[in-house]
Amino acid sequence: MGKLMRIELYNFKSYRGHHILLLGDSYFTSVIGPNGSGKSNSMDAISFVLGIKSSHLRSSHLRDLVYRGRVLRTSRINGDGSATQADGITGLLQDTHMGETQGTTQSAQSERSDPKTAWVMAVYEDDAGEEQLWKRTITSQGTSEYRINNRVVTAQQYNEALEAENILIKARNFLVFQGDVEAIASQSPKDLTRLIEQISGSLEYKAEYERLKQAAEEAADNQNFNLNRRRGINSEIKQYQEQKKEADNYAKKADERDQAIVTHILWKLYHFQRVMDESNEEIQKHQEELKEFRRGLEKYDSRLDEARKEQAKAARDVSKIERAMKKKQRDIEEQENGLIPVDEKIAITSRSVKDYSSRIAEINKEAESQTSIVRKLKKDFDLVEKAQAKWEAEWEKTARQEGRELTENDLQEYKTLKEQVNARSSADQTRVDTLSRQEKTDKETVNSLRSKLESAQWQVQKLEDEIKELGGRKESIQNQVKLAADEIDAKKKELNALTSERLRTAQKQTELDEKLQEVLRTLLEADDGRRQSEKEIRMKETIATLKRIYPGVRGRVGELCKPKQKKYGEAVSTVLGCHFDSVIVDTEKTAKDCIQYLRDQRAGQATFIPLDTIQVKAISSSLKGMHQGMRMAIDTVEYDHSLERAMSYACGNAIVCDDLAVAKYICYEKGVEAKAVTLDGTVIHKGGLMTGGRGPGQQNTRRWDDAEVENMRKLRDDLLGQLQAMPKDNRRGGVEETLQGELTGLEQRVRYGRDELKALERNISSKRKELDFARRQLNEIQEKYEEKEQRLQRIKAELGEFREAVATVEDDVFRDFCQRLGYRDIRDYEAQQGSRQQEAAQKRLEFTMQKSKLESQLSFETQRLQATQNRIERLNERAQNDEQQQADLQAEKDEIQSRLDSLSAELEQFQTQLEEQNVKHTKTAEKVAERRREVQKRSKDVEGTLKAVAGLEADIQRNAAGWYALLRRCKLEEIDIPLQDDSASLDAIPVDERLQADPDAMDVDEDPNSSSVQRTDIPDYGVQVNFDELDDDLKENADENVEEELQEKIAALSAELDKMAPNMRAIERLEGVENRLKSTEKDFENARKKAKKAKDDFQAVKEKRFDLFNKAFSHISDQIGPVYKDLTKSATVPMGGQAYLDMEDSDEPYLDGIKYHAMPPMKRFRDMEHLSGGEKTMAALALLFAVHSYQPSPFFVLDEVDAALDNANVSRIANYIQAHAGPGMQFIVISLKTGLFQSSEALVGIYRDQSANSSKALTLDLRKYR
């Protein structure tokens, strides 16, 4: 193998410019240098040039690997890119690539131009001694450019060239970065498996292995699915072949049965047609007799019609008058209802007028008081004005009398002497002037405060008076509200008593009405029951006659059974329904004989249940015990065991439930299709329809006698009497309405009073706030006034002292002047000239302040008086409006009362007319009854003939219905009967139309009261049956034994067919299954081939992956023991430690983990996580060396792998590397441990050149010094 000779760098990370890391011919080279010098950047350079991605080089982008320098802010950039400080000293900062710093400095890039490109070149010498230049460049665009021997190649070509020298980029088994040793020591078994997969190359087959494995599993599942489907189809074919034979035998028997059915239908149709023809001939004879009888009856019918018309006219007149009376009663009630609110409004307006009058009187008193105050204030104002005028006149007169005149010389002397005084007492005079001015100012302030104080006192007094007045009004209104509230309570008690009495009366009337309705309904049912009883009596007599004539007649269903418990009575009656009065007979022949007897005797109608032929459906066993609240209807009835078929037919699958909830649960939630009847008679039918109330069948549970009916009638009369005795008008009476109106007015007064109380309380609260504010103002003004007054007195005292000093000087200077002019002193002279003016000004100011105070009071009182007068005007307007409204309401009340009187008179007139018409209606009813009796006497012959015709028509209808039912059955069941050539097809027979009741029900209907013959046309729909195929013996013999024989034959054939029960679609399905088998066979073969191919492909990839992995694992497993032993042995422990690898899955080891066990010397085996830090590092290095020994690269680069080792272990690592370094194995170690790099053959020293702002390298061959 070759070796790495040198690494050349240009602008790579911390290496600025071009640098060479010379390795030479040394096989054990150590790269050393201080922290931050750029040792690890040399490791990054080797990794970069060998194709490692930038993400593994502590950078996120390739541009981050390009050199970038940093400078001080005070430095100056030179032309060569260096930086010099302003004082000439070179100022460089640490490079951004030094140490672990990887950030970019945008400010530095903006201040100078950093390199845009970088490259690293590795010079490699192969086994032939030829050098190969591997170069990787970072372009200005931030991409990689690869060159081999200065020839640009692609990344793939670059990697292939490296792999040719056994330098595997993907495995990276030739590089050990910082932290890799710790990561390997702490990795899991799965991680170790992945590492071996990377080294062996089996990882490249992982994706294909998983894809083919999934495809093989899916193909195998598809093969199994088709195999199981083929087996199932073969089983179906055998089953359908057996069913085909059964279907053929079934078809043959079905043809025989169909022919027997056609023969039976032809026999019945033939005899139906014969009976209809014979009956039509008899009816024609009776029709001629009926015409003669009817002509004699027409005269009496016309007289009866005239009487009925008169009766109908009288009834219409009565009804018309009754409607008119009801309308008038409604009008009267509406007018009375309209009168009530009018009375209430009148009462309310009257009380409002009264309230307004009292309030106006109170406010008038208040206005008079305010008027007197205004007059008094005006009078006081006039007195002040007169006093001021009088004083002005007197003052002017006095001034004229006391005035003295000085000469010009005296005035000149006065001025001269005054100047002398000012010169001698200038300081005192200045102080006097100052204090005088201050005294004047303070006097004005004190006078102003005195005026404000008086005004505030007056305002406080006024507010106190107003609050006292409002308090009096409040107390008065409270007394009024209390009196009104007491009156309301009394009125309410009285109203409640009246209302309770009215409600009690109304409730009693309602109870009487309800009782009366119940009695009337009971009487109605009793009348119906009596009618039923009369009919029942006739029916009982007829049944008794039938029992005597025909021994096979058992009796009616209702007489032959009874409920087991009383509570089942309603339910059983509802279940039996129309079958309650059905007659049970032994045989169908007996039933037919009875029907013929009823027809001949015109004895009414009846339904017969023959015990021998009645079709009874078996009761579903699933219904029994389904719910504890339900039971079969047949189980709630007691009957003779011989009648079980008839009772089962009458009850059917009906069930009796305790309540409606149980019935809903059975029918709706359980989905049972059966008739469910509750104990109170509610029915849920099979279709889900629910019926409630009392049905016709339930009348059978109750019978009435004459005594009970008579008692009911007496109770009805008693209830009617009580109702008539009660007041007819149940509405609120006049007293109650009046009380309600008074209550409304009182409540309104209370409401108004309370509103006024609230307004007064708000007003009082507001006044009290004003009073508090006024008192606070008064206190503040009082304090200021007293303070200013005290200050004024002090100034006056001080001013007196200075004036005394000035006066002394003045007396000395003006002594001769004053004696000559006759003045006591100069001040007396000056006082006469100036003090009178001052006194006059003071007096005028007092008059002005007094007038201003009176004007303010007069203005306030005048405004208050005006507001009171406005309130009086508004109350007068409201009172006038209410009086006008009261007058309008009174007029409206008079009008309504007038209309009520008119309506009452009209109602009395209608009452008189009604009585007259009732008499007339009674007479016409008696006349109609008499005419009806005459007609009935003369209609006996007609009735006899009609009964005979009705009997014949019943025969025709019964046979026609049977004929139609048979043809309809043939159409619905698609029975092919022979028809005439010109006959219409069976499609012409309607399916939904009914000619008559089903003859199998054996009902006979007749109307004994009918007076006319209504012939029913029997349509044949154009269908003509061909009876040629019917034997002559069957045509002549209409005996029932023949029909029994035909039905027995059909039943026997049907029984055989029922036992066979073949699958009629077996042939059709057999063909489909055989076609499916062919398709399935083809799908199975395709699935089998696909499964085999997928399995073979998967097995091939599996073997490749296993071989590659197992080959690497075997090699590494064989090497791990010796390598670990070499690394851990020492003089004291020459055997060293032990280590081995253990597979968790030997069949497919790459799917599971591989455990690495190491036993340091003199210690037992333990897992990696239980080893010390140094032991883990030695074990990890042993694993790395063992892994590197598989497909070893020509060199092995280790970056500070000895960081966590002590000196002893470092020495062992150094000995191992030194022992294995040589041709084919070159070690490049980055280390700071002396014990390691002192054993190397050469040293590459990395240092930091601060002046050049770059990392630099030096190479030292240690072999020269040994």
XYZ file of N, CA, C and O in Angstrom, residues 1118-1259:
568
model
N -12.232 -11.965 14.953
C -10.939 -12.645 15.137
C -9.863 -11.663 15.585
O -8.943 -12.029 16.332
N -9.942 -10.408 15.115
C -8.893 -9.433 15.398
C -9.086 -8.736 16.745
O -8.117 -8.243 17.322
N -10.351 -8.661 17.248
C -10.614 -7.841 18.423
C -9.866 -8.358 19.648
O -9.354 -7.601 20.472
N -9.760 -9.698 19.782
C -9.073 -10.269 20.939
C -7.589 -9.934 20.969
O -7.083 -9.384 21.953
N -6.843 -10.239 19.876
C -5.416 -9.909 19.877
C -5.152 -8.411 20.009
O -4.216 -8.002 20.691
N -5.964 -7.604 19.329
C -5.738 -6.157 19.398
C -5.928 -5.674 20.825
O -5.127 -4.889 21.358
N -6.999 -6.111 21.474
C -7.247 -5.662 22.855
C -6.149 -6.167 23.783
O -5.736 -5.485 24.711
N -5.670 -7.388 23.503
C -4.598 -7.951 24.336
C -3.337 -7.128 24.174
O -2.637 -6.821 25.152
N -2.980 -6.745 22.927
C -1.795 -5.927 22.697
C -1.915 -4.569 23.371
O -0.926 -4.014 23.864
N -3.142 -4.005 23.378
C -3.322 -2.678 23.951
C -3.299 -2.689 25.478
O -2.976 -1.675 26.100
N -3.640 -3.800 26.096
C -3.765 -3.821 27.563
C -2.645 -4.574 28.278
O -2.576 -4.553 29.509
N -1.787 -5.261 27.504
C -0.747 -6.033 28.209
C 0.346 -5.074 28.696
O 0.557 -3.992 28.150
N 1.004 -5.519 29.747
C 2.098 -4.744 30.345
C 3.079 -5.717 30.969
O 2.905 -6.944 30.898
N 4.093 -5.147 31.591
C 5.097 -6.014 32.204
C 4.489 -6.806 33.347
O 4.805 -7.986 33.549
N 3.591 -6.203 34.083
C 2.967 -6.915 35.211
C 1.893 -7.880 34.732
O 1.642 -8.902 35.367
N 1.240 -7.522 33.624
C 0.191 -8.407 33.074
C 0.575 -8.692 31.625
O 0.075 -8.052 30.690
N 1.460 -9.614 31.390
C 1.925 -9.853 30.015
C 0.836 -10.427 29.114
O 0.922 -10.306 27.902
N -0.191 -11.054 29.692
C -1.233 -11.664 28.856
C -2.266 -10.625 28.387
O -2.974 -10.865 27.423
N -2.319 -9.477 29.077
C -3.284 -8.443 28.679
C -4.724 -8.850 28.987
O -4.992 -9.832 29.681
N -5.650 -8.077 28.476
C -7.071 -8.366 28.698
C -7.674 -9.193 27.576
O -6.994 -9.596 26.629
N -8.974 -9.430 27.695
C -9.697 -10.220 26.705
C -10.915 -9.431 26.229
O -11.542 -8.713 27.002
N -11.239 -9.634 24.942
C -12.423 -8.978 24.361
C -12.979 -9.846 23.251
O -12.216 -10.548 22.577
N -14.277 -9.811 23.070
C -14.881 -10.584 21.992
C -16.218 -9.935 21.616
O -16.798 -9.161 22.365
N -16.710 -10.314 20.424
C -18.006 -9.849 19.910
C -18.983 -11.005 19.934
O -18.610 -12.145 19.652
N -20.269 -10.680 20.228
C -21.293 -11.719 20.363
C -22.511 -11.312 19.543
O -23.057 -10.222 19.719
N -22.923 -12.206 18.607
C -24.118 -11.945 17.793
C -25.387 -12.297 18.583
O -25.439 -13.323 19.251
N -26.406 -11.467 18.463
C -27.704 -11.781 19.063
C -28.542 -12.640 18.130
O -29.448 -13.343 18.578
N -28.309 -12.548 16.821
C -29.050 -13.349 15.840
C -28.033 -13.870 14.834
O -27.489 -13.106 14.025
N -27.765 -15.179 14.883
C -26.745 -15.745 14.002
C -27.258 -15.964 12.586
O -26.467 -16.026 11.641
N -28.589 -16.126 12.410
C -29.131 -16.352 11.065
C -29.108 -15.063 10.245
O -28.648 -15.055 9.098
N -29.619 -14.001 10.805
C -29.601 -12.703 10.122
C -29.074 -11.669 11.110
O -29.829 -10.899 11.709
N -27.753 -11.640 11.290
C -27.165 -10.792 12.343
C -27.390 -9.312 12.112
O -27.403 -8.527 13.053
N -27.559 -8.894 10.868
C -27.721 -7.474 10.578
C -29.075 -6.948 11.020
O -29.312 -5.747 11.017
N -30.023 -7.846 11.374
C -31.326 -7.409 11.858
C -31.345 -7.190 13.359
O -32.320 -6.641 13.890
N -30.326 -7.628 14.041
C -30.296 -7.496 15.497
C -28.973 -6.866 15.917
O -28.178 -6.433 15.071
N -28.709 -6.819 17.198
C -27.521 -6.154 17.700
C -26.333 -7.086 17.850
O -26.452 -8.321 17.794
N -25.156 -6.448 18.034
C -23.913 -7.174 18.310
C -23.339 -6.595 19.597
O -23.108 -5.389 19.691
N -23.150 -7.447 20.562
C -22.645 -7.008 21.856
C -21.120 -7.119 21.886
O -20.540 -8.083 21.386
N -20.499 -6.122 22.486
C -19.036 -6.044 22.598
C -18.698 -6.200 24.080
O -19.108 -5.391 24.907
N -17.974 -7.251 24.388
C -17.589 -7.544 25.766
C -16.080 -7.378 25.901
O -15.315 -7.867 25.057
N -15.656 -6.716 26.972
C -14.222 -6.520 27.225
C -13.925 -6.819 28.694
O -14.703 -6.403 29.577
N -12.822 -7.521 28.926
C -12.402 -7.829 30.298
C -11.001 -7.275 30.488
O -10.010 -7.841 29.998
N -10.886 -6.116 31.146
C -9.552 -5.557 31.389
C -8.707 -6.543 32.205
O -9.228 -7.461 32.856
N -7.422 -6.352 32.185
C -6.543 -7.265 32.936
C -6.889 -7.283 34.422
O -7.222 -6.255 35.012
N -6.878 -8.463 34.958
C -7.098 -8.705 36.379
C -8.544 -8.375 36.808
O -8.821 -8.226 37.983
N -9.492 -8.292 35.823
C -10.906 -8.023 36.148
C -11.782 -9.013 35.413
O -11.364 -9.636 34.438
N -13.024 -9.170 35.877
C -13.952 -10.108 35.255
C -14.672 -9.419 34.090
O -14.622 -8.207 33.931
N -15.352 -10.236 33.317
C -16.130 -9.692 32.202
C -17.268 -8.826 32.715
O -17.916 -9.142 33.702
N -17.501 -7.727 32.002
C -18.630 -6.855 32.335
C -19.020 -6.059 31.090
O -18.263 -5.968 30.136
N -20.217 -5.486 31.121
C -20.679 -4.690 29.980
C -19.906 -3.384 29.898
O -19.303 -2.927 30.872
N -19.953 -2.759 28.710
C -19.170 -1.552 28.468
C -19.560 -0.415 29.410
O -18.703 0.357 29.850
N -20.865 -0.305 29.743
C -21.269 0.825 30.566
C -20.759 0.719 31.995
O -20.791 1.692 32.749
N -20.288 -0.458 32.386
C -19.776 -0.642 33.748
C -18.265 -0.433 33.842
O -17.698 -0.585 34.916
N -17.595 -0.136 32.700
C -16.151 0.087 32.710
C -15.847 1.539 33.056
O -16.693 2.431 32.888
N -14.613 1.778 33.504
C -14.188 3.146 33.775
C -13.945 3.883 32.473
O -13.970 3.285 31.385
N -13.679 5.207 32.579
C -13.475 5.994 31.367
C -12.279 5.521 30.569
O -12.340 5.367 29.335
N -11.146 5.278 31.225
C -9.965 4.808 30.503
C -10.162 3.429 29.925
O -9.725 3.134 28.794
N -10.864 2.546 30.665
C -11.121 1.188 30.160
C -12.034 1.234 28.942
O -11.834 0.480 27.975
N -13.032 2.134 28.977
C -13.899 2.273 27.802
C -13.100 2.748 26.601
O -13.282 2.259 25.475
N -12.202 3.714 26.807
C -11.416 4.242 25.691
C -10.532 3.162 25.098
O -10.423 3.027 23.869
N -9.863 2.348 25.944
C -9.001 1.275 25.439
C -9.817 0.244 24.680
O -9.406 -0.230 23.611
N -11.003 -0.076 25.200
C -11.854 -1.044 24.506
C -12.323 -0.477 23.172
O -12.366 -1.187 22.155
N -12.671 0.834 23.158
C -13.132 1.446 21.906
C -12.001 1.506 20.893
O -12.214 1.265 19.692
N -10.776 1.835 21.333
C -9.652 1.877 20.407
C -9.352 0.492 19.852
O -9.022 0.340 18.661
N -9.474 -0.530 20.702
C -9.269 -1.887 20.207
C -10.267 -2.211 19.109
O -9.913 -2.808 18.087
N -11.530 -1.797 19.315
C -12.553 -2.038 18.297
C -12.233 -1.260 17.029
O -12.365 -1.777 15.909
N -11.769 -0.003 17.163
C -11.443 0.798 15.983
C -10.288 0.176 15.204
O -10.321 0.106 13.960
N -9.259 -0.275 15.912
C -8.131 -0.899 15.222
C -8.553 -2.203 14.556
O -8.102 -2.518 13.440
N -9.443 -2.959 15.219
C -9.906 -4.212 14.617
C -10.742 -3.928 13.381
O -10.635 -4.631 12.371
N -11.610 -2.920 13.460
C -12.426 -2.550 12.296
C -11.536 -2.061 11.167
O -11.745 -2.381 9.981
N -10.490 -1.281 11.502
C -9.609 -0.759 10.468
C -8.817 -1.867 9.789
O -8.438 -1.759 8.606
N -8.601 -2.948 10.509
C -7.829 -4.041 9.910
C -8.593 -4.740 8.801
O -7.998 -5.451 7.987
N -9.961 -4.563 8.736
C -10.744 -5.145 7.650
C -10.761 -4.134 6.509
O -11.226 -3.005 6.670
N -10.236 -4.531 5.374
C -10.064 -3.625 4.227
C -9.370 -2.348 4.686
O -9.926 -1.244 4.606
N -8.130 -2.462 5.210
C -7.450 -1.296 5.791
C -7.069 -0.288 4.723
O -6.722 -0.638 3.606
N -7.189 0.988 5.111
C -6.723 2.056 4.236
C -5.224 2.228 4.468
O -4.687 1.784 5.487
N -4.512 2.891 3.572
C -3.058 3.006 3.710
C -2.643 3.883 4.902
O -1.486 3.842 5.284
N -3.559 4.677 5.431
C -3.177 5.519 6.571
C -4.352 5.558 7.539
O -5.499 5.253 7.181
N -4.037 5.974 8.760
C -5.021 5.990 9.835
C -4.798 7.281 10.616
O -3.724 7.491 11.170
N -5.834 8.193 10.642
C -5.713 9.507 11.258
C -6.517 9.502 12.549
O -7.723 9.222 12.540
N -5.830 9.845 13.674
C -6.469 9.849 14.982
C -6.377 11.257 15.574
O -5.297 11.837 15.617
N -7.531 11.808 16.042
C -7.583 13.179 16.563
C -7.834 13.117 18.070
O -8.967 12.903 18.510
N -6.733 13.300 18.845
C -6.797 13.388 20.302
C -7.595 12.245 20.909
O -8.511 12.435 21.717
N -7.302 11.014 20.511
C -7.986 9.849 21.063
C -7.492 9.533 22.456
O -8.099 8.724 23.163
N -6.375 10.148 22.873
C -5.801 9.851 24.177
C -6.218 10.873 25.225
O -5.634 10.933 26.300
N -7.234 11.661 24.960
C -7.583 12.752 25.863
C -8.020 12.228 27.226
O -7.759 12.855 28.254
N -8.714 11.074 27.266
C -9.262 10.567 28.523
C -8.383 9.505 29.159
O -8.822 8.838 30.101
N -7.145 9.291 28.640
C -6.296 8.200 29.123
C -5.241 8.724 30.089
O -4.782 9.870 29.988
N -4.865 7.854 31.011
C -3.754 8.194 31.898
C -2.433 7.859 31.199
O -2.410 7.344 30.071
N -1.346 8.120 31.851
C -0.033 7.945 31.214
C 0.242 6.494 30.865
O 0.851 6.188 29.823
N -0.199 5.567 31.715
C 0.063 4.147 31.440
C -0.642 3.713 30.173
O -0.052 3.049 29.301
N -1.902 4.091 30.042
C -2.653 3.693 28.845
C -2.138 4.432 27.620
O -2.125 3.885 26.513
N -1.706 5.701 27.812
C -1.116 6.422 26.675
C 0.144 5.702 26.205
O 0.401 5.573 24.998
N 0.909 5.236 27.129
C 2.138 4.510 26.767
C 1.803 3.239 26.006
O 2.477 2.882 25.036
N 0.716 2.534 26.424
C 0.320 1.302 25.724
C -0.131 1.631 24.300
O 0.193 0.909 23.350
N -0.870 2.727 24.149
C -1.303 3.119 22.788
C -0.086 3.434 21.934
O 0.020 3.024 20.767
N 0.866 4.158 22.529
C 2.068 4.515 21.774
C 2.837 3.258 21.368
O 3.324 3.142 20.223
N 2.957 2.305 22.255
C 3.666 1.063 21.932
C 2.958 0.303 20.825
O 3.603 -0.262 19.928
N 1.587 0.283 20.881
C 0.845 -0.449 19.854
C 1.030 0.198 18.490
O 1.271 -0.475 17.493
N 0.914 1.554 18.448
C 1.067 2.244 17.160
C 2.486 2.065 16.639
O 2.720 1.810 15.444
N 3.433 2.172 17.544
C 4.832 2.048 17.127
C 5.113 0.637 16.594
O 5.860 0.465 15.629
N 4.440 -0.358 17.187
C 4.671 -1.732 16.756
C 4.029 -2.016 15.406
O 4.526 -2.843 14.636
N 2.910 -1.370 15.105
C 2.178 -1.688 13.878
C 2.414 -0.673 12.777
O 1.958 -0.876 11.649
N 3.114 0.432 13.067
C 3.396 1.407 12.028
C 4.456 0.853 11.093
O 5.455 0.278 11.537
N 4.224 1.024 9.816
C 5.159 0.530 8.813
C 4.521 0.555 7.448
O 3.417 1.118 7.263
N 5.170 -0.023 6.458
C 4.585 -0.036 5.110
C 3.200 -0.654 5.134
O 3.006 -1.738 5.701
N 2.300 0.008 4.530
C 0.911 -0.454 4.509
C 0.084 0.079 5.670
O -1.137 -0.089 5.672
N 0.696 0.688 6.661
C -0.045 1.215 7.803
C 0.656 2.463 8.296
O 1.663 2.389 9.008
N 0.131 3.632 7.887
C 0.680 4.921 8.292
C -0.246 5.530 9.328
O -1.442 5.643 9.116
N 0.308 5.947 10.483
C -0.472 6.556 11.563
C -0.187 8.054 11.610
O 0.970 8.469 11.628
N -1.224 8.841 11.609
C -1.127 10.290 11.801
C -1.956 10.593 13.040
O -3.188 10.449 13.026
N -1.301 11.039 14.107
C -1.947 11.200 15.401
C -1.867 12.667 15.820
O -0.785 13.252 15.797
N -3.010 13.254 16.199
C -3.065 14.599 16.775
C -3.180 14.412 18.277
O -4.140 13.785 18.763
N -2.182 14.911 19.022
C -2.146 14.620 20.444
C -1.466 15.747 21.202
O -0.659 16.497 20.653
N -1.825 15.836 22.502
C -1.163 16.754 23.418
C -0.417 15.994 24.516
O 0.174 16.616 25.407
N -0.471 14.657 24.462
C 0.164 13.831 25.485
C 1.609 13.518 25.088
O 1.860 12.953 24.006
N 2.517 13.869 25.997
C 3.950 13.640 25.710
C 4.246 12.161 25.557
O 5.049 11.767 24.682
N 3.613 11.345 26.341
C 3.871 9.912 26.267
C 3.550 9.322 24.922
O 4.044 8.231 24.585
N 2.704 10.006 24.132
C 2.349 9.469 22.821
C 3.237 10.045 21.737
O 3.859 9.313 20.962
N 3.318 11.372 21.662
C 4.022 11.922 20.487
C 5.538 11.805 20.617
O 6.253 11.930 19.629
N 6.075 11.523 21.850
C 7.530 11.350 21.933
C 7.989 10.021 21.331
O 9.165 9.831 21.048
N 7.033 9.100 21.125
C 7.357 7.806 20.522
C 7.224 7.832 19.019
O 7.491 6.816 18.358
N 6.752 8.936 18.451
C 6.525 8.994 17.008
C 7.852 9.193 16.274
O 8.862 9.559 16.867
N 7.775 8.949 14.946
C 8.979 9.086 14.115
C 9.161 10.532 13.692
O 10.299 10.960 13.435
N 8.080 11.273 13.558
C 8.193 12.662 13.109
C 7.115 13.484 13.818
O 6.064 12.964 14.208
N 7.407 14.772 13.962
C 6.464 15.700 14.568
C 6.108 16.785 13.573
O 6.976 17.303 12.879
N 4.812 17.130 13.527
C 4.342 18.285 12.756
C 3.786 19.268 13.780
O 2.759 19.016 14.406
N 4.523 20.350 13.963
C 4.114 21.332 14.954
C 3.236 22.414 14.341
O 3.574 22.978 13.298
N 2.115 22.716 14.975
C 1.186 23.756 14.523
C 1.254 24.894 15.543
O 1.156 24.663 16.755
N 1.455 26.105 15.024
C 1.507 27.249 15.918
C 0.756 28.410 15.273
O 0.444 28.377 14.069
N 0.555 29.415 16.101
C -0.220 30.573 15.639
C 0.709 31.754 15.445
O 1.409 32.185 16.378
N 0.739 32.279 14.202
C 1.540 33.458 13.879
C 0.611 34.671 13.985
O -0.215 34.934 13.092
N 0.730 35.400 15.097
C -0.178 36.520 15.314
C 0.064 37.651 14.329
O -0.864 38.367 13.946
N 1.313 37.816 13.917
C 1.597 38.907 12.973
C 0.945 38.644 11.623
O 0.459 39.573 10.980
N 0.931 37.368 11.214
C 0.311 37.026 9.917
C -1.155 36.651 10.079
O -1.824 36.407 9.071
N -1.631 36.579 11.352
C -3.029 36.215 11.605
C -3.352 34.878 10.943
O -4.364 34.735 10.270
N -2.471 33.843 11.153
C -2.651 32.580 10.461
C -1.981 31.479 11.268
O -1.078 31.722 12.069
N -2.488 30.237 11.049
C -1.818 29.054 11.597
C -0.686 28.654 10.655
O -0.821 28.751 9.424
N 0.407 28.138 11.219
C 1.545 27.704 10.414
C 2.048 26.371 10.954
O 1.739 25.984 12.084
N 2.846 25.657 10.124
C 3.288 24.306 10.475
C 4.800 24.190 10.314
O 5.405 24.802 9.420
N 5.369 23.341 11.199
C 6.788 22.970 11.138
C 6.877 21.462 11.243
O 6.082 20.829 11.952
N 7.840 20.841 10.545
C 8.024 19.384 10.569
C 9.394 19.052 11.142
O 10.401 19.668 10.771
